[in-house]
mmCIF file of C-alpha atoms and ligand atoms in Angstrom:
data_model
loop_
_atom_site.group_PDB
_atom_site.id
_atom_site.type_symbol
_atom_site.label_atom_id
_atom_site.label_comp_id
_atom_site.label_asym_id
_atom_site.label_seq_id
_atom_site.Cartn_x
_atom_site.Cartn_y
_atom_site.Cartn_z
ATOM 1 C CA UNK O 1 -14.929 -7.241 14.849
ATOM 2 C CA UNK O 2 -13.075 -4.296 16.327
ATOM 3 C CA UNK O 3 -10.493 -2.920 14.528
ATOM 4 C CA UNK O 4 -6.776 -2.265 16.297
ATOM 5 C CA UNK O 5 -6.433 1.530 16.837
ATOM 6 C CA UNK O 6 -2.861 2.778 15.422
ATOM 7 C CA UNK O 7 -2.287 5.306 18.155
ATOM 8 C CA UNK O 8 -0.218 8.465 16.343
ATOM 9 C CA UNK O 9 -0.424 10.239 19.125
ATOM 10 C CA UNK O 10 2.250 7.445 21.063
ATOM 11 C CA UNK O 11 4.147 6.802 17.644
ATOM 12 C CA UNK O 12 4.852 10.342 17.370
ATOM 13 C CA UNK O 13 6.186 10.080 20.963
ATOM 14 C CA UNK O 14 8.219 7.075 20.224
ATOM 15 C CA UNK O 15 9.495 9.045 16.795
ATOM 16 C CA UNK O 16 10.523 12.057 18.824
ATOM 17 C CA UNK O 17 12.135 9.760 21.404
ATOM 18 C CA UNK O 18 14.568 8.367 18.608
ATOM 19 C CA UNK O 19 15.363 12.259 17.144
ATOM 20 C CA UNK O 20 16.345 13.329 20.464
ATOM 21 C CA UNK O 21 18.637 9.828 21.084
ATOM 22 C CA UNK O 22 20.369 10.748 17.816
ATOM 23 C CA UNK O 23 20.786 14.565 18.190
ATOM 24 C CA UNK O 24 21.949 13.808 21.816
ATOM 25 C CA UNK O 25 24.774 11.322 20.165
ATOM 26 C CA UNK O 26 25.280 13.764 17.305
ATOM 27 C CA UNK O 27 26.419 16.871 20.142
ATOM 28 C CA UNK O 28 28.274 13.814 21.638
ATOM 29 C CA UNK O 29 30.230 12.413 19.099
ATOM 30 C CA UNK O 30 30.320 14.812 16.245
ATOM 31 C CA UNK O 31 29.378 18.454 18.002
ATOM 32 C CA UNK O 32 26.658 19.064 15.803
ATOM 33 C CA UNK O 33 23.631 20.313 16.626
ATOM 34 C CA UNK O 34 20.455 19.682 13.697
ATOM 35 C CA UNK O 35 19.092 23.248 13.107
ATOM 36 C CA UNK O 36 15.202 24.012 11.640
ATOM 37 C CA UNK O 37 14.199 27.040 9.743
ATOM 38 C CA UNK O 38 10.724 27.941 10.101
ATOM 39 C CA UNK O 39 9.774 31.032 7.949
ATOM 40 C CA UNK O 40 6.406 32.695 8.602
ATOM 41 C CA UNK O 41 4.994 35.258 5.911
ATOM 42 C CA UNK O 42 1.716 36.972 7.425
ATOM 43 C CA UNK O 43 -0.221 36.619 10.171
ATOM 44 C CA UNK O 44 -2.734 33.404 9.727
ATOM 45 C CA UNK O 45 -3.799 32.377 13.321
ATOM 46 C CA UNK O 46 -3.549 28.496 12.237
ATOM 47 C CA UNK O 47 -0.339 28.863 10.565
ATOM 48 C CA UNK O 48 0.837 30.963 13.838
ATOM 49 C CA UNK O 49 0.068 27.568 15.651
ATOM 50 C CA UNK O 50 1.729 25.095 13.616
ATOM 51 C CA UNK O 51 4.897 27.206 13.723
ATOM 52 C CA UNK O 52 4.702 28.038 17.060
ATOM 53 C CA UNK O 53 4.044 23.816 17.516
ATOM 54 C CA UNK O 54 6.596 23.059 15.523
ATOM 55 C CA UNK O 55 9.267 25.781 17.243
ATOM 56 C CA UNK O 56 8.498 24.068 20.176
ATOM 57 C CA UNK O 57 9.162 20.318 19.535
ATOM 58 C CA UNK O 58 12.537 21.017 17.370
ATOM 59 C CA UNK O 59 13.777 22.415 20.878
ATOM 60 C CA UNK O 60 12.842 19.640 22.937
ATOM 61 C CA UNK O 61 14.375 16.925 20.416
ATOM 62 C CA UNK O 62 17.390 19.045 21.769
ATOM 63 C CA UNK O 63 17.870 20.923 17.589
ATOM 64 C CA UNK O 64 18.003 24.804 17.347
ATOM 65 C CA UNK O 65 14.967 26.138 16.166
ATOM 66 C CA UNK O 66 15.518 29.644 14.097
ATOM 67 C CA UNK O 67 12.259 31.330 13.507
ATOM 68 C CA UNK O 68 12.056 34.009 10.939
ATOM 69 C CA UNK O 69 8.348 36.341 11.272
ATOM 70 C CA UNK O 70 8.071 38.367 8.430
ATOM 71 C CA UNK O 71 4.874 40.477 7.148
ATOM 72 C CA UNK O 72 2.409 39.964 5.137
ATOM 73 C CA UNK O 73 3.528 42.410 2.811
ATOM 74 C CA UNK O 74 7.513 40.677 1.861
ATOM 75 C CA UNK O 75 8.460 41.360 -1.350
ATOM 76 C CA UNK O 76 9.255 38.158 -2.963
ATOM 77 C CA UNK O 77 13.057 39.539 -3.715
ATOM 78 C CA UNK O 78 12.721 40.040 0.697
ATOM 79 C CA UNK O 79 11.909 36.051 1.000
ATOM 80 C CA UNK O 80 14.329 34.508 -1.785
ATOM 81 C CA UNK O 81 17.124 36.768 -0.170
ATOM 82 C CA UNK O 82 16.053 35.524 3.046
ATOM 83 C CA UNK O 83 15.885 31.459 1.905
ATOM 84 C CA UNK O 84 19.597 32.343 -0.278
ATOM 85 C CA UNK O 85 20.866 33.387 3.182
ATOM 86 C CA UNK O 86 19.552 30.169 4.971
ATOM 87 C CA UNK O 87 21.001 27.989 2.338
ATOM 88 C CA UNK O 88 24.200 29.586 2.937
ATOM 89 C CA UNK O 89 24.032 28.934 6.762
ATOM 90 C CA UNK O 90 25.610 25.728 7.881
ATOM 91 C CA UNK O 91 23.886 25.812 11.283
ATOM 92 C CA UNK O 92 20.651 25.311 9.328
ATOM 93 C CA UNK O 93 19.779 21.991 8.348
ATOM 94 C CA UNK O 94 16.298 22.252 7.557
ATOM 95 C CA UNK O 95 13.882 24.795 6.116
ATOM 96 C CA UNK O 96 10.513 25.140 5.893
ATOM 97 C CA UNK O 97 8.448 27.767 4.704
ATOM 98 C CA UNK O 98 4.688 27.808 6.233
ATOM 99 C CA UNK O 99 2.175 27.242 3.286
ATOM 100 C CA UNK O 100 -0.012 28.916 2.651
ATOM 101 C CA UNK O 101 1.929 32.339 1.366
ATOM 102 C CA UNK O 102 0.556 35.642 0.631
ATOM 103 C CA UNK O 103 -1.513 35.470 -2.601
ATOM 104 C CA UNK O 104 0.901 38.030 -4.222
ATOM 105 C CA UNK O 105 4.125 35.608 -3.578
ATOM 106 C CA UNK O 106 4.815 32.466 -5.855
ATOM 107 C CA UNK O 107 4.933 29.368 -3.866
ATOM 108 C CA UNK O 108 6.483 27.406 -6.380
ATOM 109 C CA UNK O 109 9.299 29.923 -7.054
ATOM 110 C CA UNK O 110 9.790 30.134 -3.321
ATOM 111 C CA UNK O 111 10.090 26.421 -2.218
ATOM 112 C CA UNK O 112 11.797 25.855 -5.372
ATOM 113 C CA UNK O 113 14.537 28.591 -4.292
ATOM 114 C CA UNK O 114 15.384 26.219 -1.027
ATOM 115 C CA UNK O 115 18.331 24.320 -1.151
ATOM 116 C CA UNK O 116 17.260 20.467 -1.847
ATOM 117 C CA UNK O 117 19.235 18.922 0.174
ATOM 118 C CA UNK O 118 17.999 21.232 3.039
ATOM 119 C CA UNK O 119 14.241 21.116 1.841
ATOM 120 C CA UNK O 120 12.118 19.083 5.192
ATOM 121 C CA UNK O 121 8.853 19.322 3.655
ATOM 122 C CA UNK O 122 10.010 17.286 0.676
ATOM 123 C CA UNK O 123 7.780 19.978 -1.936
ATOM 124 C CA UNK O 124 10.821 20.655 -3.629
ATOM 125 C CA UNK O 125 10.748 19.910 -7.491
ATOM 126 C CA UNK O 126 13.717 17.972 -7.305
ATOM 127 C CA UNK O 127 12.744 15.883 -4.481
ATOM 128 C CA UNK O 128 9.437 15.450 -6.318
ATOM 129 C CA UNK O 129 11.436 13.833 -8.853
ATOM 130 C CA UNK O 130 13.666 11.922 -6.706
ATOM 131 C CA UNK O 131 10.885 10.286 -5.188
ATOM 132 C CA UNK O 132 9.343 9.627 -8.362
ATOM 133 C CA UNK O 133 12.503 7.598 -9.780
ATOM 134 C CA UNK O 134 13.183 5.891 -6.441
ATOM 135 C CA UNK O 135 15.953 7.858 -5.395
ATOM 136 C CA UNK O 136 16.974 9.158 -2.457
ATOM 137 C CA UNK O 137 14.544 12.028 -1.191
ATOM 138 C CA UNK O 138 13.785 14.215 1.153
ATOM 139 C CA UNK O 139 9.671 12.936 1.647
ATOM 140 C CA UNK O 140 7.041 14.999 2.370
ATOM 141 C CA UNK O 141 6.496 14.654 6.356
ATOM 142 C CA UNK O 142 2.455 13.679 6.350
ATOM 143 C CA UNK O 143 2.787 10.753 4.263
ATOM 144 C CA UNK O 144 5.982 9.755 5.793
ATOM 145 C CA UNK O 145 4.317 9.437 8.763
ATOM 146 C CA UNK O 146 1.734 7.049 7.249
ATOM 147 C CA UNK O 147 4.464 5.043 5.950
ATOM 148 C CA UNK O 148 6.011 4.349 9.316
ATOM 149 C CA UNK O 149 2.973 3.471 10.419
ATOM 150 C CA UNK O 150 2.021 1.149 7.827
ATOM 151 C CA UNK O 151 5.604 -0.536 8.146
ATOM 152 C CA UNK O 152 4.925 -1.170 11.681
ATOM 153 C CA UNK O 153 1.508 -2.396 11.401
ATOM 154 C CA UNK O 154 2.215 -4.884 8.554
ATOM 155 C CA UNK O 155 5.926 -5.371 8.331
ATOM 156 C CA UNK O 156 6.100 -5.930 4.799
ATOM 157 C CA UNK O 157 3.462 -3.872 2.716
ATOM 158 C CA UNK O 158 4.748 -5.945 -0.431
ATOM 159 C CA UNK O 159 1.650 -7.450 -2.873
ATOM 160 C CA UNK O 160 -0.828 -5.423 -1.013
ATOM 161 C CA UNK O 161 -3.352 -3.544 -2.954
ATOM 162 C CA UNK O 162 -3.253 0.239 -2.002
ATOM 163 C CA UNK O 163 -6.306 2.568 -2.536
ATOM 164 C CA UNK O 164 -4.745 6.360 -1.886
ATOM 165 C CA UNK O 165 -8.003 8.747 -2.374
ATOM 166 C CA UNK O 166 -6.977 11.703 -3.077
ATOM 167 C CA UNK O 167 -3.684 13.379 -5.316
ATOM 168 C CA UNK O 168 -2.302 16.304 -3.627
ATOM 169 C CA UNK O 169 0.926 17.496 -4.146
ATOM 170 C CA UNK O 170 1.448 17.149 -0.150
ATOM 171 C CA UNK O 171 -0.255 14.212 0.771
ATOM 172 C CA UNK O 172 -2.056 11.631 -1.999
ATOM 173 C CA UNK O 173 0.905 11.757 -4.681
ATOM 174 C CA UNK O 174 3.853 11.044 -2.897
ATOM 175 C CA UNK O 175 2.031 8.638 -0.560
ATOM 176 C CA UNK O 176 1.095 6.882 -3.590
ATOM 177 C CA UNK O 177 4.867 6.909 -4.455
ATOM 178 C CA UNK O 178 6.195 5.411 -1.146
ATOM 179 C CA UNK O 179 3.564 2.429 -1.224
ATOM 180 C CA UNK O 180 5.050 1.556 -4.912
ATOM 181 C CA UNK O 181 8.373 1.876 -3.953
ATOM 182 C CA UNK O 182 7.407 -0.554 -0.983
ATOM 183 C CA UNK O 183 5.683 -2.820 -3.768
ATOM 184 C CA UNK O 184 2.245 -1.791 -3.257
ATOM 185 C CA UNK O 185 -0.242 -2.462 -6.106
ATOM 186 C CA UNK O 186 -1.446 1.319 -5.957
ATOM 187 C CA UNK O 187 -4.251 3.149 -7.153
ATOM 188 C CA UNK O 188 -5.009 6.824 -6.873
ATOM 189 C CA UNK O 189 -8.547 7.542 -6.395
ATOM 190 C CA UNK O 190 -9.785 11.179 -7.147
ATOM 191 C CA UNK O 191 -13.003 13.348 -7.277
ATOM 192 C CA UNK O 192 -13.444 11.942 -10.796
ATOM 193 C CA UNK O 193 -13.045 8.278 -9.784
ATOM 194 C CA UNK O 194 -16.031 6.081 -10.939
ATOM 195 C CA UNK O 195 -17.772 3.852 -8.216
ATOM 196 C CA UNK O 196 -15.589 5.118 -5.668
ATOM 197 C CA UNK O 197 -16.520 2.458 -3.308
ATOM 198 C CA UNK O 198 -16.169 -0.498 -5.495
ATOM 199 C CA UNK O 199 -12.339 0.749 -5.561
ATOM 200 C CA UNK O 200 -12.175 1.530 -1.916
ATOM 201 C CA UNK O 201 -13.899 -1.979 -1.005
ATOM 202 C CA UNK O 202 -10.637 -3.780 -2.867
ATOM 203 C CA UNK O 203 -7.937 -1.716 -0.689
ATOM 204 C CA UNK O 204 -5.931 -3.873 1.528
ATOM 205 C CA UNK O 205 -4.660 -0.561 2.860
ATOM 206 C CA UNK O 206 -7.018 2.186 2.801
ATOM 207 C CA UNK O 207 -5.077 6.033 2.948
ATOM 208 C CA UNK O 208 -8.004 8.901 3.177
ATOM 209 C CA UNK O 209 -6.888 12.012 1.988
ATOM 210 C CA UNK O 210 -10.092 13.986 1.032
ATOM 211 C CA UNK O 211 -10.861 16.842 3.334
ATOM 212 C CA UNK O 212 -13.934 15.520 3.275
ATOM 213 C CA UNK O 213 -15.916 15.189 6.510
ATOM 214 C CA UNK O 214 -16.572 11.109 6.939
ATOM 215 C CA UNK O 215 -16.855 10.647 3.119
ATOM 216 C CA UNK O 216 -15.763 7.007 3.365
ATOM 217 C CA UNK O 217 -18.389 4.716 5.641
ATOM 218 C CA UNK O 218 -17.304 1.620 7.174
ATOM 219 C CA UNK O 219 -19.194 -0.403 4.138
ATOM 220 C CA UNK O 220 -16.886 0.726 1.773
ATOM 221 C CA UNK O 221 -14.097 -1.198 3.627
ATOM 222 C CA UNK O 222 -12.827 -4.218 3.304
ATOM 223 C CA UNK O 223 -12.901 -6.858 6.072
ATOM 224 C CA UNK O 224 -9.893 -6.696 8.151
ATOM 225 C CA UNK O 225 -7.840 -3.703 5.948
ATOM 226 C CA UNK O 226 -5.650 -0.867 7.523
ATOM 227 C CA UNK O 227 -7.116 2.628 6.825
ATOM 228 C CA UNK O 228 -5.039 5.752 7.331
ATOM 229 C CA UNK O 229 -7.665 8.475 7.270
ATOM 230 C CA UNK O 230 -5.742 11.696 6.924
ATOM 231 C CA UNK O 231 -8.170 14.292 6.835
ATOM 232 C CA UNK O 232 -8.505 16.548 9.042
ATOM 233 C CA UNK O 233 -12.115 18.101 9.249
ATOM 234 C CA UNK O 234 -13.932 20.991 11.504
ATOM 235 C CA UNK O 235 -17.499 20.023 11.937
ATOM 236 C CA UNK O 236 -20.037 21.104 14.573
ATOM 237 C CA UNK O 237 -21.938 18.143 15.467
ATOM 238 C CA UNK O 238 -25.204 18.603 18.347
ATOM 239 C CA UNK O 239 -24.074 21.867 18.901
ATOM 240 C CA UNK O 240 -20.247 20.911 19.270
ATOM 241 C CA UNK O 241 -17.492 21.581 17.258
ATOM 242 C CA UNK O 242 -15.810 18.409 16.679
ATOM 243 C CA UNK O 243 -12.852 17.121 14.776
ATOM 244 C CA UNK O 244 -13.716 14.663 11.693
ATOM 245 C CA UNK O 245 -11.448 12.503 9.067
ATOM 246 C CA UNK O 246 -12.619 11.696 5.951
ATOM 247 C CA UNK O 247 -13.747 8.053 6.844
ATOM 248 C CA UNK O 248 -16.757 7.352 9.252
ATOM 249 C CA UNK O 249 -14.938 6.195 12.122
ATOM 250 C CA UNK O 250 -17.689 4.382 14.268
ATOM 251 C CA UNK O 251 -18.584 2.479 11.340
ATOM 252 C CA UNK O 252 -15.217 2.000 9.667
ATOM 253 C CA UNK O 253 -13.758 0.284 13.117
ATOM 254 C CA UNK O 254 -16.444 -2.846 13.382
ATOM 255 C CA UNK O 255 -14.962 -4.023 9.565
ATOM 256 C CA UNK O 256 -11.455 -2.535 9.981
ATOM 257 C CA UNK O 257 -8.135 -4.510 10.845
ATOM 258 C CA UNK O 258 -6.703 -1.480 11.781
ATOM 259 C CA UNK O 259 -7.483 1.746 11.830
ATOM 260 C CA UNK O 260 -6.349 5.252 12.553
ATOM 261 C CA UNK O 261 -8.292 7.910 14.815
ATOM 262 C CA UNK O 262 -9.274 11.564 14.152
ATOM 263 C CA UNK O 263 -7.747 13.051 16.353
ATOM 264 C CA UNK O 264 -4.786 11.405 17.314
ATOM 265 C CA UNK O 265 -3.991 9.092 14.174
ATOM 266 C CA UNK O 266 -2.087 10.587 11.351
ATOM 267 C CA UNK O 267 -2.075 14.179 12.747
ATOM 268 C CA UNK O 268 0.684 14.394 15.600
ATOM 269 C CA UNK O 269 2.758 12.303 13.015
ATOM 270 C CA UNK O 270 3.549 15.323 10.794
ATOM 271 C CA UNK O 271 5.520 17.362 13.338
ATOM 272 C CA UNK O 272 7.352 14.169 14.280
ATOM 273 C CA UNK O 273 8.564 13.462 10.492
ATOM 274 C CA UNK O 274 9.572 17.537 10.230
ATOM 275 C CA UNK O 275 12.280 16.538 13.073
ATOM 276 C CA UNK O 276 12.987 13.164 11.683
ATOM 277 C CA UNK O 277 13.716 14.826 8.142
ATOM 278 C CA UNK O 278 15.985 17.418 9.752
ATOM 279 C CA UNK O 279 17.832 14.778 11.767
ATOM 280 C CA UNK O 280 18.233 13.185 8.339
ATOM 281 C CA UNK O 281 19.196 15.973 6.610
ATOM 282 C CA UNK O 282 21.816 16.988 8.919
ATOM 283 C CA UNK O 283 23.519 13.676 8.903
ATOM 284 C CA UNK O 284 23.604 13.684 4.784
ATOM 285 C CA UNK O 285 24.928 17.257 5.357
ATOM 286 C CA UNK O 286 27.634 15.493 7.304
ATOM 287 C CA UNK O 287 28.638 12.298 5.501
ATOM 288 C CA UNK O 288 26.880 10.507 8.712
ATOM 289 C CA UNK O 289 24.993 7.202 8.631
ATOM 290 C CA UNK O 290 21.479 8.324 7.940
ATOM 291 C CA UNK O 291 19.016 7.249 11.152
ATOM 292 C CA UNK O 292 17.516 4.046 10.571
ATOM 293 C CA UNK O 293 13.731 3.541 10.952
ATOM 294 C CA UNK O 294 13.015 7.435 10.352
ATOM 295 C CA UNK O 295 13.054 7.524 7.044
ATOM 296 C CA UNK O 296 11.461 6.064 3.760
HETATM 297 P P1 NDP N 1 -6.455 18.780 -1.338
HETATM 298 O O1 NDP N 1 -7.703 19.596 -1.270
HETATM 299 O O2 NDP N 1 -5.232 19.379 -1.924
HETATM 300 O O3 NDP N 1 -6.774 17.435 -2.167
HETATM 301 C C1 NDP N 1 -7.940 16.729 -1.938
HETATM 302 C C2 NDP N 1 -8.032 15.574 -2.895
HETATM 303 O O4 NDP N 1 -9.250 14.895 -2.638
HETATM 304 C C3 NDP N 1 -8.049 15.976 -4.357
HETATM 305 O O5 NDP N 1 -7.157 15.171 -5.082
HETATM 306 C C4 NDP N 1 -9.485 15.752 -4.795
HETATM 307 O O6 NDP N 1 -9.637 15.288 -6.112
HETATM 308 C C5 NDP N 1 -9.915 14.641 -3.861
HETATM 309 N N1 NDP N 1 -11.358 14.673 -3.685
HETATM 310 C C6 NDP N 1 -12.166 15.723 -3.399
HETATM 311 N N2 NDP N 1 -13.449 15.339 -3.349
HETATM 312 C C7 NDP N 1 -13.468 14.021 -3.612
HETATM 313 C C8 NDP N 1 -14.486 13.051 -3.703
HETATM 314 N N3 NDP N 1 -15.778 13.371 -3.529
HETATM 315 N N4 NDP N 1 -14.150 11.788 -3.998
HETATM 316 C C9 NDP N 1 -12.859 11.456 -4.189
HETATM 317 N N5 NDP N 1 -11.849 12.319 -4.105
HETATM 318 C C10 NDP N 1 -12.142 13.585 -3.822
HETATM 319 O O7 NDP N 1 -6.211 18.261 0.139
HETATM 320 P P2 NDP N 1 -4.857 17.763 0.874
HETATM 321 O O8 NDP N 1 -4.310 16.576 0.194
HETATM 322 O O9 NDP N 1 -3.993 18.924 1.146
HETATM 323 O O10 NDP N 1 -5.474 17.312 2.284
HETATM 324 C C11 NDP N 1 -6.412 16.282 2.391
HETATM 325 C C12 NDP N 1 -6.891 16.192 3.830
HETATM 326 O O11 NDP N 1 -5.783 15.861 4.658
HETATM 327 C C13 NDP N 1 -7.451 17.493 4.407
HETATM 328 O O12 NDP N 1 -8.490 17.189 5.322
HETATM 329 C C14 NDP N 1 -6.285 18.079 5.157
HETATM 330 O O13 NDP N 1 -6.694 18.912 6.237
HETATM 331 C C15 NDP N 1 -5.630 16.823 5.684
HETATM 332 N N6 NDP N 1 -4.202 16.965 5.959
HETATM 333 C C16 NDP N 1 -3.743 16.499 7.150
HETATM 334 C C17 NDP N 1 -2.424 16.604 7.486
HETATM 335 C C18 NDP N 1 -1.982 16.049 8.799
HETATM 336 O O14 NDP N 1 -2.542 15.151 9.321
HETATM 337 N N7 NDP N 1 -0.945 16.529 9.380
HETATM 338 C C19 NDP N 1 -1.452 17.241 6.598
HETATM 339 C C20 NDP N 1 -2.008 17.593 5.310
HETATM 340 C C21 NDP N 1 -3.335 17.481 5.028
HETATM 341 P P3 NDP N 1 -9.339 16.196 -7.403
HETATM 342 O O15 NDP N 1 -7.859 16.242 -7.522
HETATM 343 O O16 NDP N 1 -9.994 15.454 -8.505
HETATM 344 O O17 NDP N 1 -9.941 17.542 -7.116
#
């Protein structure tokens, strides 16, 4: 058997497709225009990449994109004044501050400091504990991603057993959170899980969220269930660098139902869910019916 490939790569397409319908109806009807906040501390090439990425695909969804550069020396009083300001502006709908900061800021204090209702990356204490109670949340953008996704796939995810490995703050957590709230039986497999395949080999749906380069082979699958292998893994391979996920992908696919590449699967997805969350926080901003399908 050969599993279906969930292509993220055209999802994220079709995702971006639907932001830039509503922001085009939102100038339309209501003269609003979404606006993103993208606040770089330092100079890290791969942060420099996803901001510049991210920059990029906010203005072709048709939002404003406001980039703020600042060194890798900011005080911490610098960026709080700075993320107090963008709270205050009403053009902004959505801010995110590139992770990781300078070791000599707080990351908690700073994401904390953003305005809830404004926070896009979902990392926000309070949206941490919306999520948790089944509230209304802003939800971190990776694992939002691998909700659509799953939604699409299955329709229903209700009664299926869920194996998340891994419990970030970013990505395993609230991933585990969204498959509850959409009935999942969930469990949250970690470095100190015992017989780690055992667990894995009774997941209907299979999220991969090591960092792990192909950790997970295609035995410790079960016939015919989903896997969403988030990692995202640098490897040189017969002289080659290549990019990895956590699951063995050649030998995951011949027992998989479906299954998503590296690259191309969950990775494009992220971006996508950043505009999607904007889009959504600008309507709530606005008393506006919140887009349906592009959010949890
Ligand atoms: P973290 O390093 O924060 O968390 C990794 C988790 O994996 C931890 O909970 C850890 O367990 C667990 N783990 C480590 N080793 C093992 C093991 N041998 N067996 C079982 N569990 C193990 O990583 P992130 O959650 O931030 O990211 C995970 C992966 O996803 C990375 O490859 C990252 O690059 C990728 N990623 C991709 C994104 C995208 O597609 N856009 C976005 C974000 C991340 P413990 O808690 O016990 O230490």
């Amino acid at each position: 058997m050969s599993a279906k490939l969930i292509d993220g790569k055209a999802f994220a397409a079709n995702v971006r497709a639907q932001v830039a319908t509503h922001v085009t109806r939102l100038k339309e009807v209501n003269d609003l225009i979404p606006g993103l906040a993208v606040v770089l501390v330092g100079e890290d090439p791969a942060s420099e990449v996803y901001v510049r990425n991210k920059g990029k695909q906010t203005l072709e969804v048709g939002m404003n994109s406001y980039e703020h550069k600042l060194p890798a020396d900011t005080s911490e009083a610098d960026l709080l004044a700075l993320i107090a300001a963008l709270n205050a502006d009403p053009a902004v709908h959505g801010i995110l501050v590139q992770l990781p900061l300078p070791g000599h800021l707080n990351s908690d204090l700073v994401i904390n400091a953003i305005d809830p209702a404004k926070d896009v990356d979902g990392f926000h204490i309070s949206n941490v504990g919306l999520l948790g109670t089944g509230q209304k949340a802003m939800v971190p953008c990776t694992p939002l991603g691998c909700l659509m996704m799953l939604r699409d796939h299955h329709g229903s995810l209700s009664g299926l057993n869920a194996v998340v490995v891994g419990r970030s703050n970013i990505v395993g957590k609230p991933m585990a959170q969204l498959l509850l709230a959409d009935s999942c039986t969930v469990t949250i497999a970690h470095s100190r899980t015992k017989d780690l395949a055992a667990v894995c080999r009774g997941a209907d749906i299979l999220v991969a969220a090591v960092g792990r380069p192909e950790m997970i082979p295609g035995d410790w699958v079960k016939p015919g269930a989903t896997v969403i292998d988030v990692g995202i893994n640098r490897i040189e391979r017969d002289g080659k660098k290549k990019l990895v996920g956590d699951v063995e992908f050649a030998s995951a696919v011949e027992v998989a139902g479906a299954i998503t590449p590296v690259p191309g699967g969950v990775g494009p997805m992220t971006i996508a869910c950043l505009l999607a969350n904007t889009l959504t926080a600008c309507c709530r901003a606005h008393g506006l019916p919140e887009p349906e399908g592009l959010t949890a």
